[in-house]
Amino acid sequence: MKVPMLDLHAQYEKILPRIREELEKVFSNHHYIMGEQVKELEAKMEKYLGIKHAIGCASGTDALVIAIRALGIGEGDEVITTPFTFFATASSIWRNHAKPVFVDIDPKTFNLDPAKIEAAISPRTKAIMPVHLFGQPADMEAIMEIARKHDLYVIEDNAQGIGATFAGKMSCSFGDIGTLSFFPSKNLGAMGDAGMCLTNNDDLAAKMRQLRVHGENPKYFHKWVGLNSRLDTMQAAVLLVKLDELSAWSEGRRKNAAYYNEALKDIKQVRTPYIDPRAVSIYNQYTLICEDRDGLMKHLNEQGIGCAIYYPLSLHLQECFASLNYKANDLPVSEMMSQKVLSIPIYPELSTEQLEAVAAAIRNYYK
Ligand SMILES: *Cc1c(COP(=O)(O)O)cnc(C)c1O
């Protein structure tokens, strides 16, 4: 039984006819940049998340770059973030000429550890940038309290957490700005690159709308140096169809997670994901902490079962950030997790037989 890490064939099977219809509408007027579907998607996303402004852009990475720039963060400023995340979280700070300051993670949730944030705050700190890793929101109650106390902005990197909630509140709605990625493998994926910024703040929304078009307002008059970062009309058309499915897909992922939680619970060598009782995860990934991780990975691959390491090297130890002068053991939890984590297939179209095959293969390895 083959079980891929993600099966886009299965995902698109049912919805391709509707996507074709929606794309035909784009071909009927050829408004490829900022067409009708972009505005429609933004409105639909505002409603889905209950956030006042959605601003589509070209990728989740660009959404972060735009968010940081909109807050006026740049040269000489510091942004506190997690080292256990995808590269773009930190590169977006760097690309705005600010300095990423990495704070270690909570070993239970893999998210930024609020108890370690205050020690990292300096007079140059401008913002905290938590990531809702693997679909589980960071502890936004604690993080917002620290941010208010020290007068810091909060940017939520929600590339992996669309629709996840914390204490009954939607991710992306806690901080000043939240961002989304529609990279094809995310829970809501486009047929290419796309992203979005979200905010309840009218002024920030207006500025981000300008920043995505070269910082111009009106046309050919530039108050800021912005980006060329629009969300393609064709991608918006695809996402409009897929957004209707998202809640059901998230529910499917949670059901699969519940299956694994039960099926793997008595295997001593693996720890299934811990979800904070205040959080509802959308399981962008289902990530185990394992003994002999590399051996298990090899075993699963031999059985035709997909799995992946998110992430094999903490960002503070990446070569490109050598000038920040971090060294091994500076952030021990993150570094340890990069040696122990393994994500297994969790996509909603998994069949019962596939779920059983994954669980059986893990069980057999440790027997
Ligand atoms: C995917 C991802 C991004 C970047 O999104 P792109 O659309 O690929 O540019 C940023 N942060 C996190 C945590 C991600 O998982």
Coordinates of C-alpha atoms and ligand atoms in Angstrom, one line a residue:
M1 CA 0.0 0.0 0.0
K2 CA 1.5 3.3 -1.1
V3 CA 0.8 6.4 1.0
P4 CA 2.3 9.6 -0.4
M5 CA 3.0 12.5 1.9
L6 CA 0.4 14.5 0.1
D7 CA -2.0 13.5 -2.8
L8 CA -3.0 16.4 -5.0
H9 CA -4.7 14.0 -7.5
A10 CA -7.1 13.0 -4.8
Q11 CA -7.6 16.6 -3.7
Y12 CA -8.4 17.9 -7.1
E13 CA -10.5 15.0 -8.5
K14 CA -13.8 16.3 -7.3
I15 CA -13.3 20.1 -7.7
L16 CA -11.5 20.3 -11.1
P17 CA -14.7 20.9 -13.0
R18 CA -15.7 23.8 -10.8
I19 CA -12.1 25.2 -11.1
R20 CA -12.3 25.0 -14.9
E21 CA -15.6 26.9 -14.8
E22 CA -14.1 29.6 -12.6
L23 CA -11.0 29.9 -14.9
E24 CA -13.3 30.2 -18.0
K25 CA -14.6 33.4 -16.4
V26 CA -11.1 34.8 -16.3
F27 CA -10.5 33.9 -19.9
S28 CA -13.6 35.7 -20.9
N29 CA -12.3 39.1 -19.8
H30 CA -8.5 38.6 -19.6
H31 CA -8.1 40.6 -16.4
Y32 CA -5.0 38.7 -15.2
I33 CA -3.8 41.2 -12.7
M34 CA -6.1 42.3 -9.9
G35 CA -9.2 41.0 -11.7
E36 CA -12.7 40.5 -10.3
Q37 CA -11.7 37.1 -8.7
V38 CA -9.0 38.7 -6.5
K39 CA -11.5 41.1 -5.0
E40 CA -14.0 38.3 -4.6
L41 CA -11.5 36.1 -2.8
E42 CA -10.4 38.9 -0.5
A43 CA -14.0 39.5 0.5
K44 CA -14.7 35.8 1.0
M45 CA -11.6 35.4 3.1
E46 CA -12.5 38.5 5.3
K47 CA -15.8 36.7 5.9
Y48 CA -14.3 33.3 6.5
L49 CA -11.7 34.6 9.1
G50 CA -13.8 37.4 10.5
I51 CA -11.1 39.9 9.8
K52 CA -11.8 43.3 8.3
H53 CA -9.1 43.5 5.6
A54 CA -7.6 40.8 3.3
I55 CA -4.9 41.9 0.9
G56 CA -3.8 39.3 -1.6
C57 CA -0.2 39.1 -2.8
A58 CA 2.2 36.9 -4.7
S59 CA 3.3 34.5 -1.9
G60 CA 3.3 33.8 1.8
T61 CA 6.9 35.1 1.8
D62 CA 5.9 38.4 0.2
A63 CA 3.0 38.7 2.6
L64 CA 5.6 38.7 5.5
V65 CA 7.9 41.1 3.7
I66 CA 4.9 43.5 3.1
A67 CA 3.7 43.1 6.7
I68 CA 7.0 44.0 8.2
R69 CA 7.5 47.0 5.8
A70 CA 4.0 48.3 6.5
L71 CA 4.9 48.5 10.2
G72 CA 7.9 50.6 9.4
I73 CA 10.3 48.0 10.7
G74 CA 13.8 48.2 9.1
E75 CA 17.5 49.0 9.6
G76 CA 18.5 48.9 13.3
D77 CA 15.3 47.2 14.4
E78 CA 14.9 43.7 15.9
V79 CA 12.1 41.2 15.5
I80 CA 11.7 38.3 17.9
T81 CA 10.7 35.0 16.2
T82 CA 11.1 31.2 16.4
P83 CA 14.0 29.3 14.9
F84 CA 11.9 26.2 14.3
T85 CA 10.0 27.2 11.2
F86 CA 10.3 27.6 7.5
F87 CA 13.1 29.8 6.3
A88 CA 10.8 32.6 5.0
T89 CA 9.8 33.6 8.6
A90 CA 13.3 34.9 9.3
S91 CA 14.3 35.9 5.7
S92 CA 11.4 38.3 5.5
I93 CA 12.8 40.2 8.6
W94 CA 16.3 40.1 7.1
R95 CA 15.1 41.3 3.7
N96 CA 13.7 44.4 5.4
H97 CA 17.2 45.0 6.9
A98 CA 16.0 44.3 10.4
K99 CA 17.6 41.6 12.7
P100 CA 15.8 38.4 13.5
V101 CA 16.2 37.5 17.2
F102 CA 15.5 33.8 17.8
V103 CA 13.8 32.6 20.9
D104 CA 13.6 28.9 21.7
I105 CA 10.4 26.9 21.4
D106 CA 8.1 25.1 23.8
P107 CA 9.0 21.3 23.5
K108 CA 5.3 20.4 23.8
T109 CA 3.8 22.5 21.0
F110 CA 6.9 23.3 18.9
N111 CA 5.8 27.0 19.0
L112 CA 7.6 30.1 20.3
D113 CA 7.9 29.7 24.2
P114 CA 6.3 32.8 25.7
A115 CA 8.3 32.3 29.0
K116 CA 11.5 33.0 27.1
I117 CA 10.5 36.1 25.1
E118 CA 11.0 38.8 27.7
A119 CA 14.7 38.0 28.2
A120 CA 15.2 38.7 24.5
I121 CA 13.5 42.1 24.4
S122 CA 15.9 45.0 23.9
P123 CA 15.4 48.7 23.2
R124 CA 15.6 47.9 19.5
T125 CA 12.8 45.3 19.6
K126 CA 9.9 46.4 17.4
A127 CA 7.8 43.2 17.0
I128 CA 7.2 39.6 18.0
M129 CA 6.5 37.2 15.1
P130 CA 5.0 33.9 16.2
V131 CA 4.4 31.1 13.8
H132 CA 1.4 28.9 14.1
L133 CA 3.5 25.8 13.3
F134 CA 2.0 22.7 11.8
G135 CA -1.5 24.3 12.1
Q136 CA -1.5 24.9 15.9
P137 CA -1.6 28.5 17.0
A138 CA 1.1 29.7 19.3
D139 CA 0.0 30.8 22.8
M140 CA -1.4 34.1 21.6
E141 CA -2.8 35.1 25.0
A142 CA 0.6 35.1 26.6
I143 CA 2.3 36.7 23.5
M144 CA -0.3 39.5 23.2
E145 CA 0.2 40.3 26.9
I146 CA 3.9 40.6 26.5
A147 CA 3.5 42.7 23.4
R148 CA 1.1 45.1 25.1
K149 CA 3.4 45.4 28.2
H150 CA 6.4 46.3 26.0
D151 CA 4.5 48.2 23.3
L152 CA 5.5 45.8 20.5
Y153 CA 3.8 44.9 17.2
V154 CA 2.7 41.4 16.6
I155 CA 2.9 39.7 13.2
E156 CA 1.3 36.2 13.0
D157 CA 3.0 34.0 10.4
N158 CA -0.1 31.9 9.7
A159 CA 1.1 30.2 6.6
Q160 CA 0.4 26.8 8.2
G161 CA -2.6 27.7 10.3
I162 CA -5.6 29.0 8.2
G163 CA -8.8 28.5 10.2
A164 CA -7.0 27.4 13.4
T165 CA -8.2 29.0 16.6
F166 CA -6.8 29.8 20.0
A167 CA -9.1 30.5 23.0
G168 CA -12.0 30.6 20.6
K169 CA -10.4 33.3 18.5
M170 CA -9.3 33.0 14.9
S171 CA -5.6 32.9 14.1
C172 CA -4.5 36.0 12.3
S173 CA -6.9 38.1 14.4
F174 CA -4.7 38.6 17.5
G175 CA -1.8 40.6 16.2
D176 CA -1.5 43.8 14.1
I177 CA -1.1 41.8 10.9
G178 CA -1.5 38.1 10.0
T179 CA -0.2 36.4 6.9
L180 CA -1.3 33.4 4.8
S181 CA 0.5 31.3 2.2
F182 CA -1.4 29.5 -0.6
F183 CA 1.7 27.4 -1.7
P184 CA 0.2 24.3 -3.3
S185 CA 1.0 22.0 -0.4
K186 CA -0.6 24.2 2.3
N187 CA -4.1 23.4 3.6
L188 CA -5.5 25.9 1.2
G189 CA -3.2 25.7 -1.8
A190 CA -3.3 27.5 -5.1
M191 CA -2.0 26.1 -8.5
G192 CA 1.2 28.1 -8.0
D193 CA 2.5 30.8 -5.6
A194 CA 0.1 33.1 -3.8
G195 CA -0.3 34.7 -0.3
M196 CA -2.3 37.2 1.7
C197 CA -2.0 39.8 4.5
L198 CA -4.8 40.3 7.0
T199 CA -5.5 43.1 9.4
N200 CA -8.3 44.8 11.3
N201 CA -6.4 48.1 11.1
D202 CA -7.6 50.5 8.3
D203 CA -4.4 52.4 7.9
L204 CA -2.2 49.3 7.8
A205 CA -4.6 47.8 5.2
A206 CA -4.3 50.9 3.0
K207 CA -0.5 50.9 3.2
M208 CA -0.2 47.2 2.4
R209 CA -2.5 47.6 -0.6
Q210 CA 0.0 50.3 -1.8
L211 CA 3.1 48.3 -1.0
R212 CA 2.0 45.4 -3.2
V213 CA 1.9 47.7 -6.2
H214 CA 5.3 49.4 -5.9
G215 CA 4.1 51.7 -3.1
E216 CA 2.1 53.8 -5.5
N217 CA -0.9 56.0 -4.7
P218 CA -2.1 57.4 -7.0
K219 CA -0.6 55.6 -10.0
Y220 CA 2.9 56.6 -10.8
F221 CA 3.3 58.6 -7.5
H222 CA 5.3 56.7 -4.9
K223 CA 5.3 57.4 -1.3
W224 CA 7.2 54.2 -0.4
V225 CA 9.4 51.7 -2.4
G226 CA 7.0 48.8 -2.5
L227 CA 7.0 45.4 -4.2
N228 CA 5.5 44.0 -7.3
S229 CA 3.5 41.4 -5.5
R230 CA -0.1 40.8 -6.7
L231 CA -2.2 37.7 -6.3
D232 CA -2.8 36.4 -9.8
T233 CA -6.4 36.5 -10.9
M234 CA -6.2 32.8 -12.1
Q235 CA -4.9 31.8 -8.7
A236 CA -7.7 33.7 -7.0
A237 CA -10.2 31.8 -9.2
V238 CA -8.8 28.5 -8.0
L239 CA -8.8 29.6 -4.4
L240 CA -12.4 30.8 -4.6
V241 CA -13.5 27.2 -5.4
K242 CA -11.2 25.6 -2.8
L243 CA -12.1 27.9 0.1
D244 CA -15.6 26.4 0.0
E245 CA -14.0 23.0 0.9
L246 CA -11.6 24.2 3.5
S247 CA -13.6 23.6 6.7
A248 CA -14.5 20.1 5.6
W249 CA -10.8 19.4 4.8
S250 CA -9.7 20.7 8.2
E251 CA -12.2 18.4 9.8
G252 CA -10.9 15.5 7.8
R253 CA -7.3 16.3 9.0
R254 CA -8.5 16.4 12.6
K255 CA -10.2 13.0 12.2
N256 CA -7.1 11.5 10.8
A257 CA -5.1 13.0 13.7
A258 CA -7.5 11.4 16.2
Y259 CA -7.0 8.1 14.5
Y260 CA -3.2 8.3 14.7
N261 CA -3.4 9.6 18.3
E262 CA -5.2 6.4 19.3
A263 CA -3.3 4.0 17.1
L264 CA 0.1 5.2 18.1
K265 CA -0.5 6.0 21.8
D266 CA 1.1 3.0 23.3
I267 CA 4.3 3.0 21.2
K268 CA 6.9 4.1 23.8
Q269 CA 9.3 5.4 21.2
V270 CA 7.1 8.0 19.6
R271 CA 5.2 11.0 21.1
T272 CA 2.1 12.1 19.2
P273 CA 1.4 15.8 18.8
Y274 CA 0.4 17.8 21.9
I275 CA -2.4 20.3 21.3
D276 CA -2.9 23.0 23.9
P277 CA -6.4 22.6 25.3
R278 CA -7.1 26.2 24.3
A279 CA -6.1 25.5 20.7
V280 CA -7.9 24.0 17.7
S281 CA -5.3 22.8 15.2
I282 CA -5.9 22.4 11.5
Y283 CA -3.0 19.9 11.3
N284 CA -1.0 21.3 8.4
Q285 CA 1.4 18.6 9.6
Y286 CA 1.1 15.7 12.0
T287 CA 4.5 15.6 13.6
L288 CA 5.9 12.9 15.8
I289 CA 8.8 13.1 18.2
C290 CA 10.6 9.8 17.7
E291 CA 13.5 7.8 19.0
D292 CA 15.8 6.7 16.1
R293 CA 14.0 9.1 13.8
D294 CA 16.3 8.5 10.8
G295 CA 15.8 4.7 11.1
L296 CA 12.0 5.1 11.2
M297 CA 12.2 7.4 8.2
K298 CA 14.2 4.8 6.2
H299 CA 11.8 2.1 7.2
L300 CA 8.7 4.1 6.1
N301 CA 10.2 5.0 2.8
E302 CA 11.0 1.4 2.1
Q303 CA 7.3 0.6 2.7
G304 CA 6.2 3.2 0.2
I305 CA 5.0 5.6 3.0
G306 CA 5.8 9.2 2.6
C307 CA 7.2 11.2 5.5
A308 CA 9.2 14.4 5.9
I309 CA 11.4 16.3 8.4
Y310 CA 10.2 19.8 9.2
Y311 CA 12.7 21.2 9.9
P312 CA 16.2 19.6 9.8
L313 CA 18.2 22.7 10.7
S314 CA 17.2 25.4 13.1
L315 CA 17.2 28.8 11.4
H316 CA 19.7 30.3 13.9
L317 CA 22.3 27.9 12.6
Q318 CA 21.7 28.5 8.9
E319 CA 24.9 29.5 7.0
C320 CA 23.3 32.7 5.7
F321 CA 22.7 34.0 9.2
A322 CA 26.3 33.3 10.4
S323 CA 26.8 37.0 11.0
L324 CA 24.2 36.9 13.8
N325 CA 26.8 34.8 15.8
Y326 CA 24.6 32.0 17.1
K327 CA 26.3 28.8 17.9
A328 CA 25.3 25.2 18.6
N329 CA 23.3 24.7 21.8
D330 CA 22.1 28.3 22.0
L331 CA 18.5 27.2 21.4
P332 CA 18.6 23.6 22.6
V333 CA 14.9 22.7 22.3
S334 CA 14.7 23.7 18.7
E335 CA 18.0 22.0 17.9
M336 CA 16.9 18.8 19.6
M337 CA 13.6 18.8 17.8
S338 CA 15.3 19.1 14.4
Q339 CA 16.9 15.7 15.2
K340 CA 13.8 14.0 16.4
V341 CA 10.7 15.2 14.5
L342 CA 9.1 13.3 11.7
S343 CA 5.8 14.3 9.9
I344 CA 3.6 11.6 8.5
P345 CA 0.8 11.8 5.9
I346 CA -2.3 13.6 7.3
Y347 CA -4.1 15.0 4.2
P348 CA -7.9 14.6 4.4
E349 CA -8.3 12.2 1.5
L350 CA -6.4 9.4 3.2
S351 CA -8.4 6.2 3.2
T352 CA -8.8 4.1 6.3
E353 CA -6.6 1.4 4.8
Q354 CA -3.8 4.0 4.2
L355 CA -4.1 5.3 7.8
E356 CA -3.9 1.7 9.1
A357 CA -0.9 1.0 6.9
V358 CA 1.0 4.1 8.2
A359 CA 0.3 3.2 11.9
A360 CA 1.2 -0.5 11.3
A361 CA 4.5 0.4 9.7
I362 CA 5.4 2.6 12.6
R363 CA 4.4 -0.1 15.1
N364 CA 6.4 -2.8 13.2
Y365 CA 9.5 -0.7 13.2
Y366 CA 9.7 -0.4 17.0
K367 CA 8.6 -4.0 17.6
Ligands
LIG1 C1 5.1 28.1 3.5 C2 5.5 29.1 4.6 C3 5.9 30.4 4.3 C4 6.1 30.9 3.0 O1 5.1 30.8 2.1 P1 5.3 30.8 0.5 O2 3.9 31.0 0.0 O3 6.0 29.5 0.1 O4 6.2 32.0 0.2 C5 6.2 31.2 5.4 N1 6.2 30.8 6.7 C6 5.8 29.5 7.0 C7 5.8 29.1 8.4 C8 5.5 28.6 6.0 O5 5.2 27.4 6.3

